[in-house]
Coordinates of C-alpha atoms in Angstrom, one line a residue:
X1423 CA 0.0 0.0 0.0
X1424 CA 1.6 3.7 -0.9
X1425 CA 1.8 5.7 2.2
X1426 CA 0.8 9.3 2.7
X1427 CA 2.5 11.8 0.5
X1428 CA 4.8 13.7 2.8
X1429 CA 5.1 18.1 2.4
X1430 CA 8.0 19.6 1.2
X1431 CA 9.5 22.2 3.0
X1432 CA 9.0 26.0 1.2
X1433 CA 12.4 26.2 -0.7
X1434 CA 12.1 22.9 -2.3
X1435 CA 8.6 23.7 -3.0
X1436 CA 9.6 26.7 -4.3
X1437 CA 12.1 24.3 -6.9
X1438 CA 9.2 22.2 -7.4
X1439 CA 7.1 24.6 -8.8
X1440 CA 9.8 26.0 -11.5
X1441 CA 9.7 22.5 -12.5
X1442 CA 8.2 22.4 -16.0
X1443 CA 4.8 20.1 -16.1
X1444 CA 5.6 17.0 -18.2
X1445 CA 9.1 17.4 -18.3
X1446 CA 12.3 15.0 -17.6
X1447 CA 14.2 15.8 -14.5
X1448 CA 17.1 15.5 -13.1
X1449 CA 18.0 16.3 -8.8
X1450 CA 21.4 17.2 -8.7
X1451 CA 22.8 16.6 -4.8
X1452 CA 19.4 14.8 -4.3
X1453 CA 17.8 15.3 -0.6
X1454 CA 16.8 11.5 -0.3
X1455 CA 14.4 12.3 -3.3
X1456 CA 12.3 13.9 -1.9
X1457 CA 11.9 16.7 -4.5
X1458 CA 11.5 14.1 -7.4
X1459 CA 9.2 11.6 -5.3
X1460 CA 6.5 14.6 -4.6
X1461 CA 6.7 15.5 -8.5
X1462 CA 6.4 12.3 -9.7
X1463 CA 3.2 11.8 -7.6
X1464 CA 1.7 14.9 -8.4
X1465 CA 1.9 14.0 -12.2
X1466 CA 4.3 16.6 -12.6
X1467 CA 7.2 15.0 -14.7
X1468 CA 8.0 11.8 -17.3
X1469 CA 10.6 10.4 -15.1
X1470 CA 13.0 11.8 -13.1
X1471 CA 17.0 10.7 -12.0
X1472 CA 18.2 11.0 -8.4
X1473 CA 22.0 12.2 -8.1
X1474 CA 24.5 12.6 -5.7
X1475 CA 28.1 12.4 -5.3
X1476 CA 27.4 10.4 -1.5
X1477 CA 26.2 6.5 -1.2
X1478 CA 24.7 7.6 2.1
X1479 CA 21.7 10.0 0.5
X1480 CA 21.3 7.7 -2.4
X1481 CA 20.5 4.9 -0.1
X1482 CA 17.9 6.6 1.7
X1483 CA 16.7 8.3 -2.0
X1484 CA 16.1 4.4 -3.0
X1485 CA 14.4 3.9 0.2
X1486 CA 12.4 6.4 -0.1
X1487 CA 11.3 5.1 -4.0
X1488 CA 10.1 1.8 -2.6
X1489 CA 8.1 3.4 0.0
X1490 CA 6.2 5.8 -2.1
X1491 CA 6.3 2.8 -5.0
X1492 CA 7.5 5.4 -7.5
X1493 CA 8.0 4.4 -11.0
X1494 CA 10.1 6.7 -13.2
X1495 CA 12.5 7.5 -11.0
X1496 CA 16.1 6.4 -10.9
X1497 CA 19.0 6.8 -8.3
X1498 CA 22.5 7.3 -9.8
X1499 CA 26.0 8.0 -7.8
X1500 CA 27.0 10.9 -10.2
X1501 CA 29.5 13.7 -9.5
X1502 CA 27.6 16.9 -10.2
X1503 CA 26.4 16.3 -13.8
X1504 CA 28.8 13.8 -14.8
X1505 CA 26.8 10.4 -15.0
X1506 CA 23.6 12.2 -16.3
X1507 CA 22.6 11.7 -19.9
X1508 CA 21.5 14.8 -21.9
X1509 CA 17.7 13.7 -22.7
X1510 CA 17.1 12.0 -19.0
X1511 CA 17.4 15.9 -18.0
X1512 CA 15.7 18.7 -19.6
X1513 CA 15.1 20.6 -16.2
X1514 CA 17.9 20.2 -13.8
X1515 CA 17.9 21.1 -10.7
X1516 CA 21.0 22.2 -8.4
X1517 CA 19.7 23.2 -4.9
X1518 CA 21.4 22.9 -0.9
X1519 CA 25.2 23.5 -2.3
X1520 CA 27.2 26.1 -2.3
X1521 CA 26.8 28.7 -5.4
X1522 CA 30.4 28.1 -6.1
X1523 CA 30.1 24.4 -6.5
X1524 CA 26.8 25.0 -8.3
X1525 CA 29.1 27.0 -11.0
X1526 CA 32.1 24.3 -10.9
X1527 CA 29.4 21.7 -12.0
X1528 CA 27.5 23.7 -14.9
X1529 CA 31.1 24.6 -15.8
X1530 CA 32.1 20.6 -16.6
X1531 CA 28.6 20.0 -18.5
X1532 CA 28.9 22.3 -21.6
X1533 CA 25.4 19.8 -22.9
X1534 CA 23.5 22.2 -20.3
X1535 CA 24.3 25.4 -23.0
X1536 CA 21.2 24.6 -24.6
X1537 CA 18.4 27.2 -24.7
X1538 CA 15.5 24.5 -24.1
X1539 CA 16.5 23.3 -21.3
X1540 CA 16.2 25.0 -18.0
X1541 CA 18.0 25.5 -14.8
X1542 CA 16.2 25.3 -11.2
X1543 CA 19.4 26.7 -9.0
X1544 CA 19.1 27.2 -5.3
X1545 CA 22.4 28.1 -3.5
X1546 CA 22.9 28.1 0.2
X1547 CA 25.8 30.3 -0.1
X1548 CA 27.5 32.4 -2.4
X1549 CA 24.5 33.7 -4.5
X1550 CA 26.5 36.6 -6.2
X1551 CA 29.4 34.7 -7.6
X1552 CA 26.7 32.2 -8.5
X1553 CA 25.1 34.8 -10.2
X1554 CA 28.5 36.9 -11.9
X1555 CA 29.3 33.3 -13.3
X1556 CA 25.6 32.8 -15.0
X1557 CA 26.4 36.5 -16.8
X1558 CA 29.8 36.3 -17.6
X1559 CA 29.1 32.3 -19.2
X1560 CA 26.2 33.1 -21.7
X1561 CA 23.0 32.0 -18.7
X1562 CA 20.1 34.4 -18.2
X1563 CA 17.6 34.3 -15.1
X1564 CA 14.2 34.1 -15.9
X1565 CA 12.6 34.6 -13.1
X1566 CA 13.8 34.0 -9.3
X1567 CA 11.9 34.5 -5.8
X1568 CA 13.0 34.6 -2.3
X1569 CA 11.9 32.2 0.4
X1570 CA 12.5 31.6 4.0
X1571 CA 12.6 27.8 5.5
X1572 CA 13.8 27.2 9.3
X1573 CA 15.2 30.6 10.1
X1574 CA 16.9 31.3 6.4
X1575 CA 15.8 33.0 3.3
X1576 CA 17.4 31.5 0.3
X1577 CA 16.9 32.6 -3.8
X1578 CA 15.4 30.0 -6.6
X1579 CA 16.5 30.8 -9.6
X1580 CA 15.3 30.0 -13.3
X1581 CA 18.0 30.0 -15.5
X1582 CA 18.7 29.1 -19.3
X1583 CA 21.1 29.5 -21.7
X1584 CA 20.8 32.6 -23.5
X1585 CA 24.3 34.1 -25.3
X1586 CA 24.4 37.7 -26.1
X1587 CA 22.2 39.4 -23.4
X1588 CA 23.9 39.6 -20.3
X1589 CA 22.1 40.9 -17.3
X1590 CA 23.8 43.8 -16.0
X1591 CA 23.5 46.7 -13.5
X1592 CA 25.2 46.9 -10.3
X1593 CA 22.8 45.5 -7.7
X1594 CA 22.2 42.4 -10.6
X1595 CA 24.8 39.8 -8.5
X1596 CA 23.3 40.8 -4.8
X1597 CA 20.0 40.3 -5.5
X1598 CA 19.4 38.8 -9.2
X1599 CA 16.1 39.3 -10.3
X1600 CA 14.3 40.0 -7.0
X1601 CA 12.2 42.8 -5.9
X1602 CA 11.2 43.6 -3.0
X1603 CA 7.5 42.6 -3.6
X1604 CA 7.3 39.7 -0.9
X1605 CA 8.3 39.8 2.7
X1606 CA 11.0 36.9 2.0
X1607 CA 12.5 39.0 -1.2
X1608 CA 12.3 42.0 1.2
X1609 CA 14.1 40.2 4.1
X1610 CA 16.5 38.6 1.4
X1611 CA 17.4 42.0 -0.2
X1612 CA 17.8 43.7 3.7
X1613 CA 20.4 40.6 4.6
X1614 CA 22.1 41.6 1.4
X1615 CA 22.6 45.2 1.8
X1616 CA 23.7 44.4 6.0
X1617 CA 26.2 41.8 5.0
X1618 CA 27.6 44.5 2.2
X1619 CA 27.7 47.1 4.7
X1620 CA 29.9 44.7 7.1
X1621 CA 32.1 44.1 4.1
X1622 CA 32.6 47.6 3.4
X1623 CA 33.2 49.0 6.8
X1624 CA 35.8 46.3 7.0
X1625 CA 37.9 47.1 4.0
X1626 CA 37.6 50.9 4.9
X1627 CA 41.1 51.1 5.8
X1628 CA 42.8 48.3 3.3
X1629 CA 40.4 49.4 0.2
X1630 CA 39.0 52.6 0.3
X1631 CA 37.6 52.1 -3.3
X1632 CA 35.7 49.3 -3.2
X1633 CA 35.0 49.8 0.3
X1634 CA 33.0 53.3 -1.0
X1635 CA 31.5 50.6 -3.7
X1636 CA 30.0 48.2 -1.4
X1637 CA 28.6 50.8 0.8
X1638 CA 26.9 52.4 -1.8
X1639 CA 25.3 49.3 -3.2
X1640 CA 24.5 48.7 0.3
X1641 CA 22.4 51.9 0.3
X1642 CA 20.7 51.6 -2.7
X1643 CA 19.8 48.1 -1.8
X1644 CA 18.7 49.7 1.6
X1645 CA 16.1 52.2 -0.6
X1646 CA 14.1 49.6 -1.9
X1647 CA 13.1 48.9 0.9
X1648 CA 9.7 50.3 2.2
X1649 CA 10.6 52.2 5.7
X1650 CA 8.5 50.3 8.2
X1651 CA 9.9 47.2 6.7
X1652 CA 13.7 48.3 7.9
X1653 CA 13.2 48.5 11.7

């Protein structure tokens, strides 16, 4: 008998719903599928593969596939993207790593360059070097939001491949495509502008220049921001 479907938690639901209906997927650094098993039961996707680099998480991900008697669904021990065939993905997801390690492994799968398929990124850390290395390699976000889970507000973003139009402006890597139109974007976009501030004030003395830099992106960060929603 197939148990209750469980809830995910807001910022996998949040990569869940970028998830195109219908569509192949692929869980890159898999959360003992959980992500895949709640699509796959909502009739969301064709099939879907499991990845991670650890035999620990895939073992629970296969557990996890016999207790909700999933069909589609495969587990794979796969560095980043490297054991993942080009049409088993054609939405990838990439969420709970670092934004670094996000870029390192888009940067050893040159198949994901392709402007039909799409990118569900979530990173735990280092959102604006994920974000410079999406501009400066030829990737556009198409849309991201802000969410909080447990006491942290992380960004989703949408991404494909899209040469030739970089997304520029100076606030683009601190805050990507958010504005400040939800009360997790808004708490996201304050977070930003405080840990700039700290940066700046800390490099006033060994960098005046870019010190001067971060603290003005800190302010004009700080002005989209409704008043009553700074205290």
């Amino acid at each position: 008998m197939s148990r209750p479907l469980f809830q995910l938690d807001p910022r996998l639901q949040l990569c869940a719903d970028f998830v195109r209906p219908g569509a192949r997927m692929a869980d890159i650094g898999t959360d003992h599928a959980y992500l895949p098993v709640w699509l796959e039961k909502q009739g969301r996707i064709r099939s879907a593969v499991a990845a991670d680099v650890r035999t620990g998480p895939l073992a629970k991900a296969e557990e996890n596939l016999k207790r909700y008697q999933t069909e589609n669904i495969s587990v794979r021990l796969s560095d980043g993207l490297e054991k993942i065939q080009p049409e088993e993905a054609e939405d990838i997801v990439i969420a709970g790593m670092g934004g670094e390690l996000i870029a390192q492994i888009l940067s050893v799968a040159p198949w994901v360059r392709q402007e039909e398929r799409r990118l569900i990124l979530q990173p735990m850390t280092c959102a604006p070097e994920l974000r410079d290395y999406l501009r400066q390699n030829g990737f556009a976000v198409l849309r991201e939001e802000a969410v909080e889970s447990r006491g942290h507000v992380y960004s989703v973003m949408l991404v494909c491949w899209q040469p030739g139009h970089p997304q520029t402006g100076e606030l683009y890597p601190y805050i990507g495509m958010l504005r400040p139109d939800t009360a997790a974007a808004r708490t996201y976009i304050k977070k930003q502008s405080a840990a700039l501030r700290v940066r700046g004030n800390g490099l006033s003395a060994k960098d005046p220049k870019e010190a001067q830099r971060l603290l003005r992106v800190a302010d004009q960060l700080e002005r989209l921001i409704p008043k009553e929603d700074l205290k």
